[in-house]
Structures are given as C-alpha cells and as structure tokens.
Tab-separated table of C-alpha atoms in Angstrom:
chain	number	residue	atom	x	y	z
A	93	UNK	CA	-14.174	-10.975	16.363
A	94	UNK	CA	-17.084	-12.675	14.410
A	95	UNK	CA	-19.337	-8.877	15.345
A	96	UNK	CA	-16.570	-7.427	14.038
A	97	UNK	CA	-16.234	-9.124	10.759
A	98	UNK	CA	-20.180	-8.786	10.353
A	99	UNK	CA	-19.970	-5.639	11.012
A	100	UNK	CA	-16.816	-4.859	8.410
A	101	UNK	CA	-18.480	-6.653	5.636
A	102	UNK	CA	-21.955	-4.649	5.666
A	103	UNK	CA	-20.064	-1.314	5.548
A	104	UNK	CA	-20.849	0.557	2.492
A	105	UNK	CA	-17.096	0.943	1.414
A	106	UNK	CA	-16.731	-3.247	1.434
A	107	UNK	CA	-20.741	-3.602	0.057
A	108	UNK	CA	-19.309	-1.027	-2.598
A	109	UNK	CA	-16.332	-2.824	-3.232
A	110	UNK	CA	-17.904	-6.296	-3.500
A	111	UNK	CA	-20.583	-4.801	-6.016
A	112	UNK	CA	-17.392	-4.108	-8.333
A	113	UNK	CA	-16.044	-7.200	-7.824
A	114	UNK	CA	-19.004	-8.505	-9.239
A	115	UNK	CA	-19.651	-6.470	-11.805
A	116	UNK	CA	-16.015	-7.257	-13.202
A	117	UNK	CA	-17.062	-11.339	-12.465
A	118	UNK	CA	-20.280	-11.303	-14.561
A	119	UNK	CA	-18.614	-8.669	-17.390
A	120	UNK	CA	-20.952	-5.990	-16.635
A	121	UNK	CA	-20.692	-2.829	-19.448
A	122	UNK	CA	-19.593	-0.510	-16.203
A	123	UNK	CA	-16.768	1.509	-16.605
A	124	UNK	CA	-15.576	4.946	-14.872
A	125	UNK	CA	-14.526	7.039	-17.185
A	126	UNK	CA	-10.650	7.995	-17.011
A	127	UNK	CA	-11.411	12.085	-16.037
A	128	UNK	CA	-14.031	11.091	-13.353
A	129	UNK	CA	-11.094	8.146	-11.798
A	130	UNK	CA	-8.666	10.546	-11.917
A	131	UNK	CA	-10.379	13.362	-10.005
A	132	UNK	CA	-11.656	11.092	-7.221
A	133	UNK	CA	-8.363	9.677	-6.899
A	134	UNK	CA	-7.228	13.390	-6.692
A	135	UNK	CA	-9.457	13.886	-4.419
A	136	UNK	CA	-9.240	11.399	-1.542
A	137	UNK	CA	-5.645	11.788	-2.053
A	138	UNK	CA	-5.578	15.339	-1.299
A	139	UNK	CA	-8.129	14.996	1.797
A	140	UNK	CA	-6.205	12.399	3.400
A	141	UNK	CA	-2.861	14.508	3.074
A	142	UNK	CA	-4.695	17.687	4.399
A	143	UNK	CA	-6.185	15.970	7.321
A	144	UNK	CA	-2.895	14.327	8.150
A	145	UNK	CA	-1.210	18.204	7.884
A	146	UNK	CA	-3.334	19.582	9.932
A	147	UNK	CA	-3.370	16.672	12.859
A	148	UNK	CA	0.328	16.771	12.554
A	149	UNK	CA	0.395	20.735	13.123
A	150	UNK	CA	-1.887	20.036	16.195
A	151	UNK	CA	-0.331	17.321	17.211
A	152	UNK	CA	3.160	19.340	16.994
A	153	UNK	CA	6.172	17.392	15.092
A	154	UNK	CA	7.475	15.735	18.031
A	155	UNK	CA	5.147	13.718	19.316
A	156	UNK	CA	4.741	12.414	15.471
A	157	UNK	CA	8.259	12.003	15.353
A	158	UNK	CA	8.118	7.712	16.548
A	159	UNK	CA	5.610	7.296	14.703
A	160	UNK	CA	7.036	8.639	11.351
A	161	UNK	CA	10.230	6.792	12.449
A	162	UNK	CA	8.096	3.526	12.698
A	163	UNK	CA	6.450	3.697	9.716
A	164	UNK	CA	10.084	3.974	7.857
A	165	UNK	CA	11.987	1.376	9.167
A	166	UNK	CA	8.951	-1.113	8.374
A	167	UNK	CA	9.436	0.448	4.969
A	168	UNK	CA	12.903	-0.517	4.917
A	169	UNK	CA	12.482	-4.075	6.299
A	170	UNK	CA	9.057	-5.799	4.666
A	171	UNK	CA	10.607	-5.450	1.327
A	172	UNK	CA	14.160	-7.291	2.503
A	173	UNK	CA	12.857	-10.301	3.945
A	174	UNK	CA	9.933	-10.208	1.621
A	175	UNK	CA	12.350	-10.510	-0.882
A	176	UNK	CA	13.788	-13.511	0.411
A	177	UNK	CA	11.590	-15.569	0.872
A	178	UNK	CA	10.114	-15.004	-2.489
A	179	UNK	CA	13.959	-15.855	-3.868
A	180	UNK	CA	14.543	-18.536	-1.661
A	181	UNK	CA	10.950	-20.478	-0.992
A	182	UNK	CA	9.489	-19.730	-3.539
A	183	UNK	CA	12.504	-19.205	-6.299
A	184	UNK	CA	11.396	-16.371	-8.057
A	185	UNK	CA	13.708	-14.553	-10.435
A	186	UNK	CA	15.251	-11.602	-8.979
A	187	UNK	CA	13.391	-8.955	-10.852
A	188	UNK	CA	10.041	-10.901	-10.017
A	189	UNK	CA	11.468	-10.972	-6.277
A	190	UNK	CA	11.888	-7.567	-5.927
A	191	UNK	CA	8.899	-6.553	-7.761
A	192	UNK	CA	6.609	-8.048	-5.633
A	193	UNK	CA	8.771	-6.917	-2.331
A	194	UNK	CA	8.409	-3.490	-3.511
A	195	UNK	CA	4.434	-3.764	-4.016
A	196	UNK	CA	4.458	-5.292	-0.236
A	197	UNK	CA	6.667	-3.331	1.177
A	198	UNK	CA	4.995	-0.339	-0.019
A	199	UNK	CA	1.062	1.024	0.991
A	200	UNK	CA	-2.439	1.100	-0.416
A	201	UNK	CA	-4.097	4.429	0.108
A	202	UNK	CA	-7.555	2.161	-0.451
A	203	UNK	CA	-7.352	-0.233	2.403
A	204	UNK	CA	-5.812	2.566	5.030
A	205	UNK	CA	-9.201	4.495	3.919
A	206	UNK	CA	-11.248	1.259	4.266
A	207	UNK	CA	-9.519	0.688	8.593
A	208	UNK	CA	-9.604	4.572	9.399
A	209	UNK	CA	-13.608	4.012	7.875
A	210	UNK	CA	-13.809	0.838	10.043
A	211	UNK	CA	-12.543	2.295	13.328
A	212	UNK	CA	-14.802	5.261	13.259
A	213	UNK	CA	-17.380	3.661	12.487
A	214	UNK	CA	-16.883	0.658	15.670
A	215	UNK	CA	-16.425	4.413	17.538
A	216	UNK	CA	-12.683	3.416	17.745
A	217	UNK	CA	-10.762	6.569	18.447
A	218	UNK	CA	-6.811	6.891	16.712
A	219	UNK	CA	-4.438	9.940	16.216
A	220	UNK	CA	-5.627	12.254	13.523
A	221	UNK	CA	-1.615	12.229	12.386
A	222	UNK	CA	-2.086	8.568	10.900
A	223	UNK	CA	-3.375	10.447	7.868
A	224	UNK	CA	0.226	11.303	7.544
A	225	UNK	CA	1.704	8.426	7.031
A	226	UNK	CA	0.792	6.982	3.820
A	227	UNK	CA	3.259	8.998	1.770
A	228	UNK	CA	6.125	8.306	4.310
A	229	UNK	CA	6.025	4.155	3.465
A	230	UNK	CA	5.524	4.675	-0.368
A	231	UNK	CA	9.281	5.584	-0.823
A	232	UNK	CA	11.649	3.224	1.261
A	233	UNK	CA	10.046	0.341	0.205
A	234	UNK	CA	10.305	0.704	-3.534
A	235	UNK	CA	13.739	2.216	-3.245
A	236	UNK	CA	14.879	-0.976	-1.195
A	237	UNK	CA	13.585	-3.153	-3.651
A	238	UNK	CA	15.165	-1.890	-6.505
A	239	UNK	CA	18.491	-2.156	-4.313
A	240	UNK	CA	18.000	-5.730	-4.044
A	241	UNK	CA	17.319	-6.358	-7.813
A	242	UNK	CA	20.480	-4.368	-8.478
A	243	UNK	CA	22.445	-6.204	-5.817
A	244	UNK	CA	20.945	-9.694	-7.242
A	245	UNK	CA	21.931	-9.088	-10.384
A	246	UNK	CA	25.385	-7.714	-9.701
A	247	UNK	CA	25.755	-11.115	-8.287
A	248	UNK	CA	24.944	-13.235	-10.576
A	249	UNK	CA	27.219	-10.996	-13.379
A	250	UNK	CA	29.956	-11.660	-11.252
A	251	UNK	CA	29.582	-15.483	-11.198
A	252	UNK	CA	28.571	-15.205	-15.346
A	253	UNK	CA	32.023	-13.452	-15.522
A	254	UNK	CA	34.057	-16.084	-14.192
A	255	UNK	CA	32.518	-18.515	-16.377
A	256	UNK	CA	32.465	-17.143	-19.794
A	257	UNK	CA	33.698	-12.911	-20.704
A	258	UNK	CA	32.672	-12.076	-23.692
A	259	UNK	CA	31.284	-8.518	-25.049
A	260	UNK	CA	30.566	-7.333	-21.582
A	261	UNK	CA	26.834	-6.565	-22.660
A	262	UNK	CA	25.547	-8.169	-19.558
A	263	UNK	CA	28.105	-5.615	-17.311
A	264	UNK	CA	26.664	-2.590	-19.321
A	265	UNK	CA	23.180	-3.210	-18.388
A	266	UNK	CA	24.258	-3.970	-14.445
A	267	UNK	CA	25.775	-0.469	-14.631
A	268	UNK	CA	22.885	1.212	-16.500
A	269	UNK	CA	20.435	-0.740	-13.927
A	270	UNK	CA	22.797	1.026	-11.369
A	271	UNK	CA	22.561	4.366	-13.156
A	272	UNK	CA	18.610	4.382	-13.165
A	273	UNK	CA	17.729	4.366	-9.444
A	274	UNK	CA	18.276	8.030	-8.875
A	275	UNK	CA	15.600	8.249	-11.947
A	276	UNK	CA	13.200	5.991	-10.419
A	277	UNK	CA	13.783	7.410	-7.153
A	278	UNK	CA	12.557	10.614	-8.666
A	279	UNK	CA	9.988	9.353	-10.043
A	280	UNK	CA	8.514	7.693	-7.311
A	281	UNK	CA	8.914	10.985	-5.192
A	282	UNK	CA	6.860	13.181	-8.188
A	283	UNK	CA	4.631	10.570	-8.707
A	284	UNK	CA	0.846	11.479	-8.400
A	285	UNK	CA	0.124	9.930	-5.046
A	286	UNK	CA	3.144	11.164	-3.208
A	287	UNK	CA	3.350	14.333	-4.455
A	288	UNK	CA	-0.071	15.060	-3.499
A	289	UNK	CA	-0.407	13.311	-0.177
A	290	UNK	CA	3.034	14.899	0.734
A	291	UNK	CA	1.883	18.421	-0.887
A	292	UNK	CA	-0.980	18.604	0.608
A	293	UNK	CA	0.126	17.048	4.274
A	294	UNK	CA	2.358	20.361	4.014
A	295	UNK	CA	-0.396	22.531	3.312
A	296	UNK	CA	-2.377	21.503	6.154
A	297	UNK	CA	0.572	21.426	8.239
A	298	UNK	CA	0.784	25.608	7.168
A	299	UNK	CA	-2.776	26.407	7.678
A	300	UNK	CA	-3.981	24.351	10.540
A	301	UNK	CA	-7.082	24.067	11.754
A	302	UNK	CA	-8.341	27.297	11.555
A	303	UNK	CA	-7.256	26.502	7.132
A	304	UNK	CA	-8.994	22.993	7.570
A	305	UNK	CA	-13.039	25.173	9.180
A	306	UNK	CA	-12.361	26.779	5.390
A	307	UNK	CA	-12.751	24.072	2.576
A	308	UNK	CA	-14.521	21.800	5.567
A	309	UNK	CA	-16.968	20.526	3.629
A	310	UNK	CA	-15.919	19.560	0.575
A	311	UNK	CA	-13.111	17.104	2.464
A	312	UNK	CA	-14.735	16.186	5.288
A	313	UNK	CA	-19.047	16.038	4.576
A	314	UNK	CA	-18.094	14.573	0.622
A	315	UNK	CA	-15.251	12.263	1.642
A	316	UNK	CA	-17.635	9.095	2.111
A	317	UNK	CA	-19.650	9.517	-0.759
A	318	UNK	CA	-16.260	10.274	-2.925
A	319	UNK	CA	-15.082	6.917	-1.332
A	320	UNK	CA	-17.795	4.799	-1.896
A	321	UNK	CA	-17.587	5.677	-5.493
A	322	UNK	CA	-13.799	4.892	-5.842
A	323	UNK	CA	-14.175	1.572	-3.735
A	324	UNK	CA	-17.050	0.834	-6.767
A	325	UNK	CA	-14.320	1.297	-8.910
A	326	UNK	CA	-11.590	-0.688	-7.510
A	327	UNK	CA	-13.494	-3.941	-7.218
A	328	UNK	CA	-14.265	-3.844	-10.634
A	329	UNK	CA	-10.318	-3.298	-11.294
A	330	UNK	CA	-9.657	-5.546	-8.428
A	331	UNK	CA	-12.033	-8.184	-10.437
A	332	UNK	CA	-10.691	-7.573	-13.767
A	333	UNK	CA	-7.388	-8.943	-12.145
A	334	UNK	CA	-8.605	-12.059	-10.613
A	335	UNK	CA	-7.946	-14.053	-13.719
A	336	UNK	CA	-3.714	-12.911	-13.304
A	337	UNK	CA	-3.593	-15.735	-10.539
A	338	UNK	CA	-3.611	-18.066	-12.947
A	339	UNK	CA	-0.331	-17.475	-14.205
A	340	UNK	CA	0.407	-16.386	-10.765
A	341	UNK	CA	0.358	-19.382	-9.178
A	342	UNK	CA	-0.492	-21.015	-5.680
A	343	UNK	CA	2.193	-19.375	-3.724
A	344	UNK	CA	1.374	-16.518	-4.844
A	345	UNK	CA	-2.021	-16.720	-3.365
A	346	UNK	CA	-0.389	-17.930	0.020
A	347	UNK	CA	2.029	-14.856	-0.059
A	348	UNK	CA	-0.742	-12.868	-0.717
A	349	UNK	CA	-2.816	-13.557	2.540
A	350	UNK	CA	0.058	-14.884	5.131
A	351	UNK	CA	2.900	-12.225	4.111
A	352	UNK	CA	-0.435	-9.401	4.980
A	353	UNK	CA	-0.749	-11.033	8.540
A	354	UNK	CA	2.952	-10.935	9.541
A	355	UNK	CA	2.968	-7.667	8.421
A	356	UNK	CA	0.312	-6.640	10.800
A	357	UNK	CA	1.791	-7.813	13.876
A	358	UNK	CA	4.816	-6.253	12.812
A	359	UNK	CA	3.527	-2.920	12.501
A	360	UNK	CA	1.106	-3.472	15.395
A	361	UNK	CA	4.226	-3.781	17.545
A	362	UNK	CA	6.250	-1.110	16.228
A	363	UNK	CA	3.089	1.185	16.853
A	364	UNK	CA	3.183	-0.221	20.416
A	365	UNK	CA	6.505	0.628	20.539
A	366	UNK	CA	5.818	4.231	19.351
A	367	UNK	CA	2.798	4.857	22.152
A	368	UNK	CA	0.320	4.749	19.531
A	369	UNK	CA	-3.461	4.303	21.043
A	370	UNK	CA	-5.197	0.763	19.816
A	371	UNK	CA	-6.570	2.528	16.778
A	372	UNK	CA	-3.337	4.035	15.762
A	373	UNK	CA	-1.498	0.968	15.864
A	374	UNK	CA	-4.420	-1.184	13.985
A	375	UNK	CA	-3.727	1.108	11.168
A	376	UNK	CA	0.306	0.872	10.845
A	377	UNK	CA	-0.799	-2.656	10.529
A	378	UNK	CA	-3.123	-1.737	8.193
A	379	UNK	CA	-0.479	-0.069	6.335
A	380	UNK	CA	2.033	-2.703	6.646
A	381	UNK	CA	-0.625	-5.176	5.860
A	382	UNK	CA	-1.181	-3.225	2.228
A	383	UNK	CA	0.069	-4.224	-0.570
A	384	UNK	CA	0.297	-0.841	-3.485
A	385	UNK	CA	-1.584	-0.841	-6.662
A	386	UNK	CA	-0.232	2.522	-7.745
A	387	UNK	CA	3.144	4.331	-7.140
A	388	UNK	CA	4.590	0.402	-7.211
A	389	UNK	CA	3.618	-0.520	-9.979
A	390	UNK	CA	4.745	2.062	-12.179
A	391	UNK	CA	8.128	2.218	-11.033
A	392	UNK	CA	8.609	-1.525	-11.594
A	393	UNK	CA	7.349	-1.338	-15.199
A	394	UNK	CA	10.558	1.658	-15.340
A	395	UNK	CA	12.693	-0.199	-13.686
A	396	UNK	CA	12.231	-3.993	-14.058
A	397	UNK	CA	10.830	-4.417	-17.230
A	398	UNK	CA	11.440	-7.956	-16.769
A	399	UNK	CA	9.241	-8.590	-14.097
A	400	UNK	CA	5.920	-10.226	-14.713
A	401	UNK	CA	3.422	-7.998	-14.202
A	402	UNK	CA	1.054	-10.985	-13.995
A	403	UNK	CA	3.218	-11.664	-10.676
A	404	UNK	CA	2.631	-8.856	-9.017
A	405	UNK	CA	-0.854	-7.158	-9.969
A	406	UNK	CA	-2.696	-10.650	-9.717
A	407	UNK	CA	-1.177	-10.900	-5.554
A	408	UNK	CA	-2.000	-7.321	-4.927
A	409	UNK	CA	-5.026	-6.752	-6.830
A	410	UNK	CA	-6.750	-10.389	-6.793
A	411	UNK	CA	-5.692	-11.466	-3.444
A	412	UNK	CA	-4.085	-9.205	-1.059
A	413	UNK	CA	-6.873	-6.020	-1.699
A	414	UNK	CA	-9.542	-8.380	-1.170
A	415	UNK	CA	-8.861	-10.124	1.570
A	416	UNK	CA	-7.415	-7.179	3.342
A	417	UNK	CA	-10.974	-5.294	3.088
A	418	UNK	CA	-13.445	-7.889	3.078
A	419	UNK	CA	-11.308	-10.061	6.386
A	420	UNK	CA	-8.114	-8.279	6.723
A	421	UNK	CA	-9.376	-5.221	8.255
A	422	UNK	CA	-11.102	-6.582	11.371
A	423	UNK	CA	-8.480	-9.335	12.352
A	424	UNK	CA	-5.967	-6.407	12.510
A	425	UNK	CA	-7.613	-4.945	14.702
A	426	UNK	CA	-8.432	-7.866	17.164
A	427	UNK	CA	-4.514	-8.316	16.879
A	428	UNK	CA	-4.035	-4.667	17.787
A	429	UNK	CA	-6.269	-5.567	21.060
A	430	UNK	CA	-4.664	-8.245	22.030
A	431	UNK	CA	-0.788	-7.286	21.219
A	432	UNK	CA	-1.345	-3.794	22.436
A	433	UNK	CA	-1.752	-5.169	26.431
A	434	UNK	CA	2.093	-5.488	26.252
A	435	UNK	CA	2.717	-2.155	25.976
C-alpha cells in the first residue's frame, strides 16, 4: 500500500498537478490561456471517447452490457443517499443538498485519467471499454439530483400552503422549477464533455481498430504529454479554490474525503458484480469516487441558482480532486484487491 502511494505521488500527472497547486498557493503570474484549455480539454476528451469506441467495438456490446448497467445504477443511487445525508446530518438547504449530490454523484474525466495512468503504469491490466464509461455516469446523476431539489421543494410548498396562501408566487416557481428539467436535461446531454466523449465513443465504435492504426499517434503517443499539461492546469484551478472551504465549512471537508471512500467500495463491488478484472473495477471506483468539476457545475448554476457555489466547487475542487489523486487513487485500488477475492 505504502509502494503504492510512493509510487502514485512521483507520477508526472500528480508531480504536475501538485506544481499547480502550488503555483495557485504562492500566486504565481501562470495562467493557460482560454484557447490552449479549451483544446486540451478537447482533446483528452475526444481520445478517451475514441479509445473507449473502439474497445467497446472489440469487445462487442454484450459483454459491455453489465458494465454499462453498473455504472448507471451507481449514477442513480450516490446522488440519493448523498443527498440525504447532506439534508439530514449535515442540514443543508435543499438546493445546496442536491447541488453537491449531483457533483458526487456525477464523474471527473481528470481523476479516471489520473487511475487508468496509475494502473498502467504499476503494469495493472483493465478492459479497454472503461474508456467508455465516463459519459454514461455524467447524466443520471445530475438528472437525479435535480429530481430531489424539485421533490424537496414541492414539499416544503405544500406545508407553506397550509400555513399561509397568498399570491401563489412560491407555486409558480415549483412549477417553472418542474418545467426546466427537460431543459437542463438537454443541456447536460449537449454539453461539451458528453457530447464529445459520447460522439466520439460512437466514432470509434464505427471505425474500429483498423480507424484507431489511422490518427494513432496523435491520441495515443501525445496523450501523456497533453495530460501532463492539463493536470498543470487543474492544480492551479484546483488551488485557486482552496480558499472556498472557508465558507464551506468542516463537514464539508469530511464529505469530501469519506463520501469518495464509500463510493469506491460501492463501485468496486458493483464491478465485481459485473466480472470486471481488478483494474476494471479499481476504476468504477475511481469513477464513483469522483466528484465533477464540469458538466455539474454548469447545470446547477441553470438550475439552482440558489445553491452556493462556494458549497460545492470548494468540496470538489479543494478537497475531493486532491485527495482523490494525490491518496485516493492508490487506496482504491488496494480496496479493489482485497474486495475483488469475493468474487
């Protein structure tokens, strides 16, 4: 476990990341400019989707099938009891709630990157479809938690009612809450990560391998040096958010690392249960274990305007992101050794 650790934190995608983090600690004059973020993020997006098309055409649909199944019911059921436990131990407002359910429920891109880096680098083999994956959790999760909010707040309107009726304001914004999940459901679906994970999953899915020998080099022989770059640039975003937890709160910081762990086991077992390898199930933990920075976000600034957005960016991005890649990585996997001898 301890090899493993070492051996995590003197990878160049952590070393990278922990330069950022300092950087954004000592206010360093570094900053990415927006074109060069976007087309990295662009591009490790589009590599992992292609990669995950192309295992998944190898692989043939069937075999995939659990594991797709797998990753959607744990995208169903992180953000419900996430969500109530952030209600009822630590009585957070039902916008704040679901917010921060839909941020754990749903994935980050970064640290699945960071594990499938990890394991081939320990010479840990896991199926190539895992690349596939990602795209599948972003969607449940955020569409459950905006359920909940709306189902929260129904609630309480109800109880309001019985008390005091007066304009019926509070009843017009319950139904126009109500009205705007097919909208944010869109969204999240044409969003930037999705659409390009999912687009070009189905690509790769098309062309194959014999698609994949063709444009080999730029996805495959670039990928690490792409990644290093963008992990560069996520600590110092990961940094700039440290000071959030603050306003966060202690809990906060609690959810942020225990909530991760639980998460692991249970997608650990569910990847037992769906006859991944070792490898494949330390990364549906991984993915469980995540905690999105992206897609998440901006549909809970559409949809929850309420929610503090000091809530939820300060326990992803100053505490969950870190932890999960500088410790969270290699426990997840010594879980996924241990948990895996049951199956």
């Amino acid at each position: 476990m301890i090899d493993l650790a070492i051996s995590n934190l003197i990878s160049p995608v952590v070393l990278f990341f922990a330069m950022g983090l300092v950087i954004a600690l000592i206010k360093a004059k570094v900053e990415f400019p927006n074109a060069i973020g976007d087309f990295i993020t662009m591009y490790l997006l589009v590599a992992i989707g292609l990669k995950g098309g192309v295992a998944i055409a190898e692989a043939g649909i069937l075999s995939v099938l659990p594991a797709i199944i797998g990753a959607t019911v744990l995208g169903i059921f992180i953000p419900i009891y996430c969500f109530y436990i952030l209600k009822g131990m630590g009585k957070f407002k039902a916008d704040d709630a679901a917010a921060l359910a839909g941020h754990y429920g749903s994935i980050s891109v970064v640290t699945f990157i960071a594990a499938a880096t990890f394991l081939t680098n320990q010479n840990i083999e896991y199926e190539a479809f895992m690349n596939g994956l990602p795209a599948i959790m972003e969607i449940p999760a955020i569409i459950v938690a905006l359920v909940l909010a709306s189902l929260a707040k129904g609630r309480s309107f109800k109880k309001a009612s019985t008390v005091n009726s007066e304009t019926g304001a509070d009843k017009l914004d319950a139904l126009s809450e109500k009205k705007s999940l097919p909208q944010v459901t869109k969204q999240v679906v044409l969003s930037k990560s999705v659409i390009l994970l999912l687009g070009a999953m189905i690509v790769g899915y098309i062309t194959g391998p014999s698609g994949m020998v063709q444009v080999e080099f730029f996805y495959k022989e670039l990928f690490m040096g792409m990644l290093s770059l963008f992990m560069l640039e996520m600590g110092i975003v990961a940094g700039s958010k440290i000071h959030e937890l603050r306003k966060a709160g202690v809990f906060i910081v609690g959810f942020g690392i225990i909530i991760p762990c639980i998460n692991a086991v249970l997608g650990i077992i569910v990847g037992g249960i769906a006859g991944l390898s070792i490898g494949g199930a330390t990364l549906l933990g991984v993915l469980a274990a995540s905690c999105s920075y992206i897609v998440a976000p901006a549909a809970m600034r559409v949809s929850l305007p309420k929610a503090n957005p000091a809530m939820y960016l300060g326990a992803s991005l100053g505490v969950t992101l870190p932890f999960n890649l500088i410790f969270g990585i290699p426990i997840y996997y010594y879980l996924a050794t241990n948990i895996m001898r049951f199956f």
